[in-house]
Structures are given as structure tokens and as C-alpha cells.
CSV table of N, CA, C and O in Angstrom, one decimal:
chain,number,residue,atom,x,y,z
A,364,MET,N,99.6,-140.3,115.1
A,364,MET,CA,100.2,-139.5,114.1
A,364,MET,C,99.3,-138.5,113.5
A,364,MET,O,98.1,-138.8,113.3
A,365,THR,N,99.7,-137.3,113.3
A,365,THR,CA,98.9,-136.2,112.7
A,365,THR,C,98.8,-136.2,111.2
A,365,THR,O,99.9,-136.4,110.6
A,366,GLU,N,97.7,-136.1,110.7
A,366,GLU,CA,97.5,-136.0,109.2
A,366,GLU,C,97.8,-134.6,108.7
A,366,GLU,O,97.3,-133.6,109.2
A,367,LEU,N,98.6,-134.5,107.6
A,367,LEU,CA,98.9,-133.2,107.0
A,367,LEU,C,97.7,-132.7,106.3
A,367,LEU,O,97.1,-133.4,105.6
A,368,LYS,N,97.4,-131.4,106.5
A,368,LYS,CA,96.3,-130.8,105.9
A,368,LYS,C,96.7,-130.0,104.6
A,368,LYS,O,96.0,-129.9,103.7
A,369,THR,N,98.0,-129.5,104.6
A,369,THR,CA,98.5,-128.7,103.5
A,369,THR,C,99.9,-129.2,103.2
A,369,THR,O,100.7,-129.4,104.1
A,370,HIS,N,100.2,-129.3,101.9
A,370,HIS,CA,101.5,-129.7,101.5
A,370,HIS,C,102.2,-128.5,100.8
A,370,HIS,O,101.5,-127.7,100.2
A,371,TYR,N,103.5,-128.4,100.9
A,371,TYR,CA,104.2,-127.2,100.4
A,371,TYR,C,104.0,-127.0,98.9
A,371,TYR,O,104.1,-125.9,98.4
A,372,TRP,N,103.7,-128.0,98.1
A,372,TRP,CA,103.6,-127.9,96.7
A,372,TRP,C,102.2,-127.5,96.3
A,372,TRP,O,101.9,-127.2,95.1
A,373,GLU,N,101.2,-127.4,97.2
A,373,GLU,CA,99.9,-127.0,96.8
A,373,GLU,C,99.8,-125.5,96.5
A,373,GLU,O,100.5,-124.7,97.1
A,374,LYS,N,99.0,-125.2,95.5
A,374,LYS,CA,98.8,-123.8,95.1
A,374,LYS,C,98.2,-122.9,96.2
A,374,LYS,O,98.4,-121.7,96.1
A,375,ASN,N,97.6,-123.5,97.2
A,375,ASN,CA,97.0,-122.7,98.2
A,375,ASN,C,97.9,-122.5,99.4
A,375,ASN,O,97.5,-122.1,100.5
A,376,TYR,N,99.1,-123.0,99.3
A,376,TYR,CA,100.1,-122.8,100.4
A,376,TYR,C,100.2,-121.3,100.7
A,376,TYR,O,100.3,-120.5,99.9
A,377,PRO,N,100.0,-120.9,102.0
A,377,PRO,CA,99.8,-119.5,102.4
A,377,PRO,C,100.8,-118.6,101.8
A,377,PRO,O,100.5,-117.5,101.4
A,378,ILE,N,102.1,-118.9,101.9
A,378,ILE,CA,103.1,-118.0,101.4
A,378,ILE,C,103.0,-117.7,99.9
A,378,ILE,O,103.3,-116.7,99.4
A,379,LEU,N,102.5,-118.8,99.2
A,379,LEU,CA,102.4,-118.6,97.7
A,379,LEU,C,101.3,-117.6,97.4
A,379,LEU,O,101.4,-116.9,96.3
A,380,LYS,N,100.3,-117.4,98.2
A,380,LYS,CA,99.3,-116.4,98.0
A,380,LYS,C,99.9,-115.0,98.1
A,380,LYS,O,99.6,-114.1,97.3
A,381,LYS,N,100.8,-114.8,99.1
A,381,LYS,CA,101.5,-113.5,99.2
A,381,LYS,C,102.4,-113.3,98.0
A,381,LYS,O,102.5,-112.2,97.5
A,382,VAL,N,103.2,-114.3,97.6
A,382,VAL,CA,104.1,-114.2,96.5
A,382,VAL,C,103.3,-113.8,95.2
A,382,VAL,O,103.6,-113.0,94.4
A,383,ALA,N,102.1,-114.5,95.0
A,383,ALA,CA,101.3,-114.2,93.8
A,383,ALA,C,100.8,-112.8,93.9
A,383,ALA,O,100.7,-112.1,92.8
A,384,ASP,N,100.4,-112.3,95.0
A,384,ASP,CA,100.0,-110.9,95.1
A,384,ASP,C,101.1,-109.9,94.6
A,384,ASP,O,100.8,-108.9,93.9
A,385,ILE,N,102.3,-110.2,95.0
A,385,ILE,CA,103.4,-109.4,94.5
A,385,ILE,C,103.6,-109.6,93.0
A,385,ILE,O,103.8,-108.6,92.3
A,386,ALA,N,103.6,-110.8,92.5
A,386,ALA,CA,103.9,-111.1,91.1
A,386,ALA,C,102.8,-110.5,90.2
A,386,ALA,O,103.1,-110.2,89.0
A,387,ARG,N,101.6,-110.4,90.7
A,387,ARG,CA,100.5,-109.9,89.9
A,387,ARG,C,100.8,-108.4,89.4
A,387,ARG,O,100.3,-108.0,88.4
A,388,SER,N,101.6,-107.7,90.2
A,388,SER,CA,101.9,-106.3,89.8
A,388,SER,C,103.1,-106.2,88.8
A,388,SER,O,103.4,-105.1,88.5
A,389,CYS,N,103.6,-107.4,88.5
A,389,CYS,CA,104.8,-107.4,87.6
A,389,CYS,C,104.4,-107.7,86.2
A,389,CYS,O,103.6,-108.6,85.9
A,390,LYS,N,105.1,-107.1,85.2
A,390,LYS,CA,104.8,-107.3,83.8
A,390,LYS,C,105.6,-108.6,83.3
A,390,LYS,O,105.0,-109.3,82.6
A,391,THR,N,106.8,-108.8,83.8
A,391,THR,CA,107.6,-109.9,83.4
A,391,THR,C,108.0,-110.8,84.6
A,391,THR,O,108.6,-110.3,85.5
A,392,VAL,N,107.6,-112.1,84.5
A,392,VAL,CA,107.9,-113.0,85.6
A,392,VAL,C,108.6,-114.2,85.0
A,392,VAL,O,108.0,-115.0,84.2
A,393,LEU,N,109.8,-114.5,85.4
A,393,LEU,CA,110.6,-115.6,85.0
A,393,LEU,C,110.5,-116.7,86.0
A,393,LEU,O,110.8,-116.5,87.2
A,394,GLU,N,110.2,-117.9,85.6
A,394,GLU,CA,110.2,-119.1,86.6
A,394,GLU,C,111.4,-120.0,86.2
A,394,GLU,O,111.5,-120.4,85.0
A,395,ILE,N,112.2,-120.3,87.2
A,395,ILE,CA,113.3,-121.2,87.0
A,395,ILE,C,112.9,-122.6,87.5
A,395,ILE,O,112.5,-122.7,88.7
A,396,GLY,N,112.9,-123.6,86.7
A,396,GLY,CA,112.6,-125.0,87.1
A,396,GLY,C,111.2,-125.2,87.4
A,396,GLY,O,110.9,-125.7,88.5
A,397,PRO,N,110.2,-124.9,86.6
A,397,PRO,CA,108.8,-125.0,86.9
A,397,PRO,C,108.3,-126.5,87.1
A,397,PRO,O,107.4,-126.7,87.9
A,398,GLY,N,109.0,-127.4,86.5
A,398,GLY,CA,108.6,-128.8,86.7
A,398,GLY,C,107.1,-129.1,86.3
A,398,GLY,O,106.6,-128.6,85.3
A,399,GLU,N,106.4,-129.8,87.1
A,399,GLU,CA,105.0,-130.2,86.8
A,399,GLU,C,104.0,-129.2,87.3
A,399,GLU,O,102.8,-129.4,87.0
A,400,GLU,N,104.4,-128.2,88.1
A,400,GLU,CA,103.5,-127.3,88.6
A,400,GLU,C,103.9,-125.8,88.4
A,400,GLU,O,104.4,-125.1,89.3
A,401,PRO,N,103.9,-125.4,87.1
A,401,PRO,CA,104.3,-124.1,86.8
A,401,PRO,C,103.5,-123.0,87.5
A,401,PRO,O,102.3,-123.1,87.8
A,402,PHE,N,104.2,-121.9,87.9
A,402,PHE,CA,103.6,-120.8,88.5
A,402,PHE,C,102.8,-120.1,87.5
A,402,PHE,O,103.2,-119.6,86.4
A,403,GLU,N,101.5,-120.0,87.8
A,403,GLU,CA,100.5,-119.5,86.7
A,403,GLU,C,100.8,-118.0,86.3
A,403,GLU,O,100.4,-117.7,85.2
A,404,LEU,N,101.5,-117.3,87.1
A,404,LEU,CA,101.7,-115.9,86.7
A,404,LEU,C,103.0,-115.7,85.9
A,404,LEU,O,103.4,-114.6,85.5
A,405,SER,N,103.8,-116.8,85.7
A,405,SER,CA,105.0,-116.7,84.9
A,405,SER,C,104.8,-116.3,83.5
A,405,SER,O,103.8,-116.8,82.9
A,406,THR,N,105.6,-115.5,83.0
A,406,THR,CA,105.5,-115.1,81.5
A,406,THR,C,106.5,-115.9,80.7
A,406,THR,O,106.4,-116.0,79.5
A,407,GLU,N,107.6,-116.4,81.4
A,407,GLU,CA,108.6,-117.1,80.7
A,407,GLU,C,109.1,-118.2,81.7
A,407,GLU,O,109.1,-118.0,82.9
A,408,PHE,N,109.7,-119.3,81.1
A,408,PHE,CA,110.2,-120.4,81.8
A,408,PHE,C,111.6,-120.7,81.4
A,408,PHE,O,112.0,-120.6,80.2
A,409,VAL,N,112.4,-121.2,82.4
A,409,VAL,CA,113.7,-121.8,82.2
A,409,VAL,C,113.7,-123.2,82.8
A,409,VAL,O,113.3,-123.3,84.0
A,410,ASP,N,114.1,-124.2,82.0
A,410,ASP,CA,114.1,-125.5,82.6
A,410,ASP,C,115.1,-126.3,81.7
A,410,ASP,O,115.5,-125.8,80.6
A,411,PHE,N,115.5,-127.5,82.1
A,411,PHE,CA,116.4,-128.3,81.3
A,411,PHE,C,115.7,-129.1,80.2
A,411,PHE,O,116.4,-129.5,79.3
A,412,GLN,N,114.4,-129.2,80.2
A,412,GLN,CA,113.7,-129.7,79.1
A,412,GLN,C,112.2,-129.2,79.0
A,412,GLN,O,111.7,-128.8,80.1
A,413,HIS,N,111.7,-129.2,77.9
A,413,HIS,CA,110.4,-128.6,77.6
A,413,HIS,C,109.3,-129.5,78.2
A,413,HIS,O,109.5,-130.8,78.3
A,414,ASN,N,108.2,-129.0,78.7
A,414,ASN,CA,107.1,-129.7,79.2
A,414,ASN,C,105.8,-129.1,78.5
A,414,ASN,O,105.7,-127.9,78.3
A,415,GLU,N,104.9,-130.0,78.2
A,415,GLU,CA,103.6,-129.5,77.5
A,415,GLU,C,102.9,-128.5,78.4
A,415,GLU,O,102.1,-127.7,77.8
A,416,LYS,N,103.1,-128.4,79.7
A,416,LYS,CA,102.5,-127.4,80.5
A,416,LYS,C,103.0,-126.0,80.3
A,416,LYS,O,102.4,-125.0,80.7
A,417,TYR,N,104.1,-125.9,79.5
A,417,TYR,CA,104.7,-124.5,79.2
A,417,TYR,C,104.1,-123.9,77.9
A,417,TYR,O,104.5,-122.8,77.5
A,418,ILE,N,103.3,-124.7,77.2
A,418,ILE,CA,102.8,-124.2,75.9
A,418,ILE,C,102.1,-122.9,76.1
A,418,ILE,O,101.3,-122.7,77.0
A,419,GLY,N,102.3,-122.0,75.1
A,419,GLY,CA,101.7,-120.7,75.2
A,419,GLY,C,102.6,-119.6,75.9
A,419,GLY,O,102.2,-118.4,75.8
A,420,LYS,N,103.7,-120.0,76.5
A,420,LYS,CA,104.6,-119.1,77.1
A,420,LYS,C,106.0,-119.4,76.6
A,420,LYS,O,106.3,-120.4,76.2
A,421,LYS,N,106.8,-118.3,76.7
A,421,LYS,CA,108.2,-118.5,76.2
A,421,LYS,C,108.9,-119.5,77.1
A,421,LYS,O,108.9,-119.4,78.3
A,422,PHE,N,109.7,-120.4,76.4
A,422,PHE,CA,110.5,-121.4,77.1
A,422,PHE,C,111.9,-121.3,76.7
A,422,PHE,O,112.2,-121.2,75.5
A,423,HIS,N,112.8,-121.4,77.6
A,423,HIS,CA,114.3,-121.4,77.3
A,423,HIS,C,114.9,-122.6,78.0
A,423,HIS,O,114.8,-122.8,79.2
A,424,GLU,N,115.5,-123.5,77.1
A,424,GLU,CA,116.1,-124.7,77.6
A,424,GLU,C,117.6,-124.3,78.0
A,424,GLU,O,118.4,-123.9,77.2
A,425,VAL,N,117.8,-124.4,79.3
A,425,VAL,CA,119.1,-124.0,79.9
A,425,VAL,C,119.5,-125.0,81.0
A,425,VAL,O,118.7,-125.4,81.8
A,426,ASN,N,120.8,-125.4,80.9
A,426,ASN,CA,121.4,-126.2,82.0
A,426,ASN,C,121.9,-125.2,83.1
A,426,ASN,O,122.9,-124.7,83.0
A,427,VAL,N,121.1,-125.0,84.1
A,427,VAL,CA,121.4,-124.0,85.1
A,427,VAL,C,122.5,-124.4,86.0
A,427,VAL,O,123.0,-123.6,86.8
A,428,ASN,N,123.0,-125.6,85.9
A,428,ASN,CA,124.2,-126.0,86.7
A,428,ASN,C,125.5,-125.4,86.0
A,428,ASN,O,126.5,-125.3,86.7
A,429,ARG,N,125.5,-125.1,84.7
A,429,ARG,CA,126.7,-124.7,84.1
A,429,ARG,C,126.5,-123.5,83.2
A,429,ARG,O,127.5,-122.9,82.8
A,430,ASP,N,125.3,-123.1,82.8
A,430,ASP,CA,125.1,-122.1,81.8
A,430,ASP,C,124.5,-120.8,82.4
A,430,ASP,O,123.7,-120.9,83.4
A,431,VAL,N,124.9,-119.7,81.9
A,431,VAL,CA,124.3,-118.4,82.4
A,431,VAL,C,122.9,-118.3,81.7
A,431,VAL,O,122.7,-118.9,80.7
A,432,LEU,N,122.1,-117.5,82.3
A,432,LEU,CA,120.8,-117.3,81.8
A,432,LEU,C,120.8,-116.4,80.6
A,432,LEU,O,121.6,-115.4,80.6
A,433,PRO,N,120.1,-116.7,79.5
A,433,PRO,CA,120.2,-115.9,78.2
A,433,PRO,C,119.4,-114.6,78.2
A,433,PRO,O,118.6,-114.4,77.3
A,434,PHE,N,119.6,-113.8,79.3
A,434,PHE,CA,118.8,-112.6,79.4
A,434,PHE,C,119.7,-111.4,79.8
A,434,PHE,O,120.8,-111.6,80.4
A,435,GLU,N,119.3,-110.2,79.4
A,435,GLU,CA,120.0,-109.0,79.8
A,435,GLU,C,119.8,-108.8,81.3
A,435,GLU,O,118.9,-109.3,82.0
A,436,ASP,N,120.7,-108.0,81.9
A,436,ASP,CA,120.7,-107.6,83.3
A,436,ASP,C,119.3,-106.9,83.6
A,436,ASP,O,118.8,-106.1,82.8
A,437,LYS,N,118.7,-107.3,84.7
A,437,LYS,CA,117.5,-106.8,85.3
A,437,LYS,C,116.3,-106.8,84.2
A,437,LYS,O,115.5,-105.9,84.2
A,438,SER,N,116.3,-107.8,83.4
A,438,SER,CA,115.3,-107.9,82.3
A,438,SER,C,113.9,-108.4,82.8
A,438,SER,O,112.9,-108.4,82.1
A,439,PHE,N,113.9,-108.9,84.1
A,439,PHE,CA,112.6,-109.4,84.6
A,439,PHE,C,112.2,-108.7,85.9
A,439,PHE,O,113.1,-108.4,86.7
A,440,ASP,N,111.0,-108.4,86.0
A,440,ASP,CA,110.5,-107.7,87.2
A,440,ASP,C,110.5,-108.6,88.4
A,440,ASP,O,110.7,-108.2,89.5
A,441,PHE,N,110.3,-109.9,88.1
A,441,PHE,CA,110.2,-110.9,89.2
A,441,PHE,C,110.8,-112.3,88.8
A,441,PHE,O,110.5,-112.7,87.7
A,442,VAL,N,111.6,-112.9,89.6
A,442,VAL,CA,112.1,-114.2,89.3
A,442,VAL,C,111.6,-115.2,90.4
A,442,VAL,O,111.7,-114.9,91.6
A,443,TYR,N,111.0,-116.3,90.0
A,443,TYR,CA,110.4,-117.2,90.9
A,443,TYR,C,111.1,-118.6,90.7
A,443,TYR,O,111.2,-119.1,89.6
A,444,CYS,N,111.5,-119.1,91.9
A,444,CYS,CA,112.2,-120.4,91.9
A,444,CYS,C,111.9,-121.2,93.1
A,444,CYS,O,112.3,-120.8,94.2
A,445,ARG,N,111.1,-122.3,92.9
A,445,ARG,CA,110.8,-123.2,94.1
A,445,ARG,C,111.3,-124.6,93.9
A,445,ARG,O,111.1,-125.2,92.9
A,446,HIS,N,112.0,-125.0,94.9
A,446,HIS,CA,112.5,-126.4,95.0
A,446,HIS,C,113.3,-126.8,93.8
A,446,HIS,O,113.2,-127.9,93.2
A,447,THR,N,114.2,-125.9,93.4
A,447,THR,CA,115.2,-126.2,92.3
A,447,THR,C,116.6,-126.1,92.8
A,447,THR,O,117.4,-126.9,92.5
A,448,ILE,N,116.9,-125.0,93.5
A,448,ILE,CA,118.2,-124.7,94.0
A,448,ILE,C,118.9,-125.9,94.7
A,448,ILE,O,120.0,-126.3,94.5
A,449,GLU,N,118.1,-126.6,95.5
A,449,GLU,CA,118.7,-127.7,96.3
A,449,GLU,C,119.0,-128.9,95.5
A,449,GLU,O,119.7,-129.9,96.0
A,450,ASP,N,118.6,-129.0,94.2
A,450,ASP,CA,118.9,-130.1,93.4
A,450,ASP,C,120.1,-129.9,92.5
A,450,ASP,O,120.5,-130.7,91.7
A,451,LEU,N,120.7,-128.7,92.6
A,451,LEU,CA,121.8,-128.3,91.7
A,451,LEU,C,123.2,-128.7,92.3
A,451,LEU,O,123.4,-128.6,93.6
A,452,HIS,N,124.1,-129.0,91.5
A,452,HIS,CA,125.5,-129.3,91.9
A,452,HIS,C,126.2,-127.9,92.1
A,452,HIS,O,127.2,-127.8,92.8
A,453,ASN,N,125.8,-126.9,91.4
A,453,ASN,CA,126.4,-125.6,91.4
A,453,ASN,C,125.4,-124.5,91.6
A,453,ASN,O,125.1,-123.7,90.8
A,454,PRO,N,124.8,-124.5,92.8
A,454,PRO,CA,123.7,-123.5,93.1
A,454,PRO,C,124.1,-122.0,93.0
A,454,PRO,O,123.3,-121.2,92.7
A,455,MET,N,125.4,-121.8,93.3
A,455,MET,CA,125.8,-120.4,93.4
A,455,MET,C,125.8,-119.7,92.0
A,455,MET,O,125.5,-118.5,91.9
A,456,LEU,N,126.0,-120.5,90.9
A,456,LEU,CA,125.9,-119.9,89.6
A,456,LEU,C,124.4,-119.4,89.3
A,456,LEU,O,124.2,-118.3,88.9
A,457,LEU,N,123.5,-120.3,89.6
A,457,LEU,CA,122.1,-119.9,89.4
A,457,LEU,C,121.7,-118.7,90.3
A,457,LEU,O,121.0,-117.8,89.9
A,458,LEU,N,122.0,-118.8,91.6
A,458,LEU,CA,121.7,-117.7,92.5
A,458,LEU,C,122.2,-116.3,92.0
A,458,LEU,O,121.5,-115.3,92.0
A,459,SER,N,123.5,-116.4,91.5
A,459,SER,CA,124.1,-115.2,91.0
A,459,SER,C,123.3,-114.7,89.7
A,459,SER,O,123.1,-113.5,89.5
A,460,GLU,N,123.0,-115.6,88.8
A,460,GLU,CA,122.3,-115.3,87.6
A,460,GLU,C,120.9,-114.7,87.9
A,460,GLU,O,120.4,-113.8,87.2
A,461,MET,N,120.2,-115.3,88.8
A,461,MET,CA,118.9,-114.8,89.2
A,461,MET,C,118.9,-113.4,89.7
A,461,MET,O,118.1,-112.6,89.4
A,462,ASN,N,120.0,-113.1,90.5
A,462,ASN,CA,120.2,-111.8,91.0
A,462,ASN,C,120.5,-110.8,89.9
A,462,ASN,O,120.0,-109.7,89.9
A,463,ARG,N,121.2,-111.3,88.9
A,463,ARG,CA,121.6,-110.4,87.7
A,463,ARG,C,120.4,-110.1,86.9
A,463,ARG,O,120.2,-108.9,86.5
A,464,VAL,N,119.5,-111.1,86.6
A,464,VAL,CA,118.4,-110.8,85.6
A,464,VAL,C,117.1,-110.3,86.2
A,464,VAL,O,116.3,-109.8,85.5
A,465,GLY,N,117.0,-110.5,87.6
A,465,GLY,CA,115.8,-110.1,88.2
A,465,GLY,C,115.8,-108.8,89.0
A,465,GLY,O,116.9,-108.5,89.6
A,466,LYS,N,114.8,-108.1,89.1
A,466,LYS,CA,114.7,-106.9,89.9
A,466,LYS,C,114.2,-107.3,91.3
A,466,LYS,O,114.5,-106.6,92.3
A,467,ALA,N,113.4,-108.4,91.4
A,467,ALA,CA,112.9,-108.9,92.7
A,467,ALA,C,112.6,-110.4,92.5
A,467,ALA,O,112.7,-110.9,91.3
A,468,GLY,N,112.3,-111.1,93.5
A,468,GLY,CA,111.9,-112.5,93.3
A,468,GLY,C,111.7,-113.3,94.6
A,468,GLY,O,111.6,-112.7,95.7
A,469,TYR,N,111.4,-114.5,94.4
A,469,TYR,CA,111.1,-115.5,95.5
A,469,TYR,C,111.9,-116.8,95.2
A,469,TYR,O,111.8,-117.3,94.1
A,470,ILE,N,112.6,-117.2,96.3
A,470,ILE,CA,113.3,-118.5,96.2
A,470,ILE,C,112.8,-119.3,97.4
A,470,ILE,O,112.8,-118.8,98.5
A,471,GLU,N,112.5,-120.6,97.1
A,471,GLU,CA,112.1,-121.5,98.2
A,471,GLU,C,112.8,-122.8,98.0
A,471,GLU,O,112.9,-123.3,96.9
A,472,THR,N,113.4,-123.3,99.1
A,472,THR,CA,114.1,-124.6,99.1
A,472,THR,C,113.5,-125.5,100.1
A,472,THR,O,112.9,-125.0,101.0
């Protein structure tokens, strides 16, 4: 059996380096469902409950299965969402909302 050298959740995951390069050029970065490993370039977070790792950044408590995001259209330069969509009962609502509030973004499932 082969031993895994890199896991998808690690910060040095190759695709995340490319995503970070893009996000660095953005003024506003919204992360949906940051969990225990928030994206360090995020300026605001949306999640179902607050986490101490979000301190110092704007946090919005939202049930993304049923609620729209509390932002104006295209109010974020970049929307970042990793391993959240697949856990939802109603992923189409969140996908639609991410498209509405973001000018660009990254989704990983």
C-alpha cells in the first residue's frame, strides 16, 4: 500500500497555492464554511456557527441550506468554498448565492 504524501486539506495542496495567488490580488474575499482551517486570505466568513479561529475578521452566521447570503450583488471580489457544498441538502441555493455575491471564486468538493 502506498503512503499518502499530501492530503487535500493541507495548506500546501498545489491547487490552493494557485488559488491563493489569485485571491491575493483581491480586496474582499468571502469564505463559505471555513470550519477548522479558514483560508488565510479571507476578509469575511459565513458559517452556521462562530469559531474562535474567525476572531479579527467579519463573521456572518447563516444557514446556507435555507437562507440567502446577507450581501449585495457582486460585493466580493472572490468567493472561496472548500468541502461545504457536498454537505448541504440544498446546494443549488448556495451555488446561486455565491454566483450572485461574487465576481470570481473557487469551489472544491
